[in-house]
C-alpha cells in the first residue's frame, strides 16, 4: 500500500493541474472530478494539501467567490507557472508511461515464450 501512496503523490499534482486547466474550480469539485476519473478513494483531505502546496509554489492562484450554498468558495485557476508545470508533467508522464509499457510488454513476451516450453 505504501508504494501505491508514493506513486499517487506525484501523479495527483499533475492530475489536479489538468482538472484546473480545463476550467477554474474549487476543491470539492476537483475532488469529485478526480473520483469520476477513477480515483475512487480520493478525498478532500488529500486534495486540499496539494492545492495549498501549488498555491504556495505559484502554480495556481485562488480567488474567493460567492457560493449559492453558503460561505465563499476558493476558486482555483492556473498561473503561467502552473501551465508550464502541467506541460512538463505531461511530457514526463508520456516518457515514463512508455518506458513502463515497454518493460511490461517485454515481461509478457518473456512469460509467453518460456511458459510454452514447460
Coordinates of C-alpha atoms in Angstrom, one line a residue:
X1 CA 0.0 0.0 0.0
X2 CA 2.9 2.4 0.7
X3 CA 4.2 2.0 -2.9
X4 CA 0.7 3.0 -4.2
X5 CA 0.6 6.0 -2.0
X6 CA 4.1 7.2 -3.0
X7 CA 3.2 6.7 -6.7
X8 CA 0.0 8.7 -6.3
X9 CA 1.6 11.7 -4.7
X10 CA 3.4 12.8 -7.8
X11 CA 0.7 11.8 -10.2
X12 CA -2.1 13.7 -8.3
X13 CA -0.3 17.0 -8.7
X14 CA -0.3 16.6 -12.5
X15 CA -4.0 15.4 -12.4
X16 CA -5.1 18.3 -10.3
X17 CA -3.3 20.8 -12.6
X18 CA -5.1 19.2 -15.6
X19 CA -8.5 19.5 -14.0
X20 CA -7.9 23.1 -13.2
X21 CA -6.6 23.8 -16.7
X22 CA -9.9 22.8 -18.2
X23 CA -11.8 25.4 -16.1
X24 CA -11.5 27.3 -12.8
X25 CA -12.7 25.1 -10.0
X26 CA -12.9 24.7 -6.2
X27 CA -11.5 21.9 -4.1
X28 CA -14.7 19.8 -3.7
X29 CA -15.4 19.9 -7.5
X30 CA -11.8 19.0 -8.2
X31 CA -12.0 16.0 -5.9
X32 CA -15.3 14.9 -7.5
X33 CA -13.8 15.1 -11.0
X34 CA -10.9 13.0 -9.9
X35 CA -13.2 10.5 -8.3
X36 CA -15.2 10.2 -11.5
X37 CA -12.0 9.7 -13.4
X38 CA -11.1 6.6 -11.4
X39 CA -9.5 7.9 -8.2
X40 CA -12.4 6.5 -6.2
X41 CA -10.9 6.6 -2.7
X42 CA -9.5 10.1 -3.1
X43 CA -11.0 12.7 -0.6
X44 CA -10.7 16.3 0.1
X45 CA -8.2 15.7 2.8
X46 CA -5.8 14.6 0.1
X47 CA -6.7 17.3 -2.4
X48 CA -6.6 20.4 -0.2
X49 CA -2.9 20.0 0.9
X50 CA -2.0 19.6 -2.8
X51 CA -3.8 22.8 -3.6
X52 CA -2.1 24.6 -0.8
X53 CA 1.3 23.5 -2.0
X54 CA 0.5 24.5 -5.5
X55 CA -0.7 27.9 -4.4
X56 CA 2.4 28.5 -2.3
X57 CA 4.5 27.4 -5.2
X58 CA 2.8 29.9 -7.5
X59 CA 1.3 27.2 -9.8
X60 CA -2.2 28.2 -9.1
X61 CA -4.0 31.2 -7.7
X62 CA -7.1 31.4 -5.6
X63 CA -10.0 33.8 -5.6
X64 CA -12.8 33.7 -3.0
X65 CA -16.2 33.9 -4.7
X66 CA -19.7 33.8 -3.5
X67 CA -21.4 30.4 -3.4
X68 CA -25.1 29.8 -3.7
X69 CA -24.7 27.2 -1.0
X70 CA -23.2 29.1 2.0
X71 CA -19.8 30.6 2.6
X72 CA -17.5 31.9 -0.1
X73 CA -15.6 29.3 -2.1
X74 CA -11.9 29.3 -3.0
X75 CA -11.8 29.1 -6.8
X76 CA -8.5 28.0 -8.3
X77 CA -7.0 28.8 -11.7
X78 CA -3.6 28.1 -13.3
X79 CA -0.9 30.7 -13.4
X80 CA 1.7 30.7 -16.3
X81 CA 4.0 28.8 -14.0
X82 CA 1.2 26.2 -13.4
X83 CA 0.7 25.9 -17.2
X84 CA 4.4 25.2 -17.6
X85 CA 4.4 22.7 -14.8
X86 CA 1.4 20.9 -16.4
X87 CA 3.2 20.7 -19.8
X88 CA 6.3 19.4 -18.0
X89 CA 4.2 16.8 -16.2
X90 CA 2.6 15.6 -19.5
X91 CA 5.9 15.2 -21.2
X92 CA 7.4 13.3 -18.2
X93 CA 4.2 11.2 -17.9
X94 CA 4.4 10.2 -21.6
X95 CA 8.0 9.2 -21.2
X96 CA 7.5 7.2 -18.0
X97 CA 4.3 5.5 -19.3
X98 CA 6.1 4.5 -22.5
X99 CA 9.1 3.1 -20.5
X100 CA 6.8 1.1 -18.1
X101 CA 4.7 -0.2 -21.0
X102 CA 7.9 -1.4 -22.7
X103 CA 9.1 -3.2 -19.6
X104 CA 5.6 -4.8 -19.1
X105 CA 5.4 -5.8 -22.7
X106 CA 8.9 -7.4 -22.6
X107 CA 7.9 -9.2 -19.4
X108 CA 4.7 -10.6 -21.0
X109 CA 6.7 -11.7 -24.1
X110 CA 9.2 -13.5 -21.8
X111 CA 6.4 -15.3 -19.9
X112 CA 4.7 -16.3 -23.2
X113 CA 8.0 -17.6 -24.6
X114 CA 9.0 -19.7 -21.6
X115 CA 5.6 -20.8 -20.4
X116 CA 5.0 -22.5 -23.7
X117 CA 8.2 -24.6 -23.3
X118 CA 7.2 -26.1 -19.9

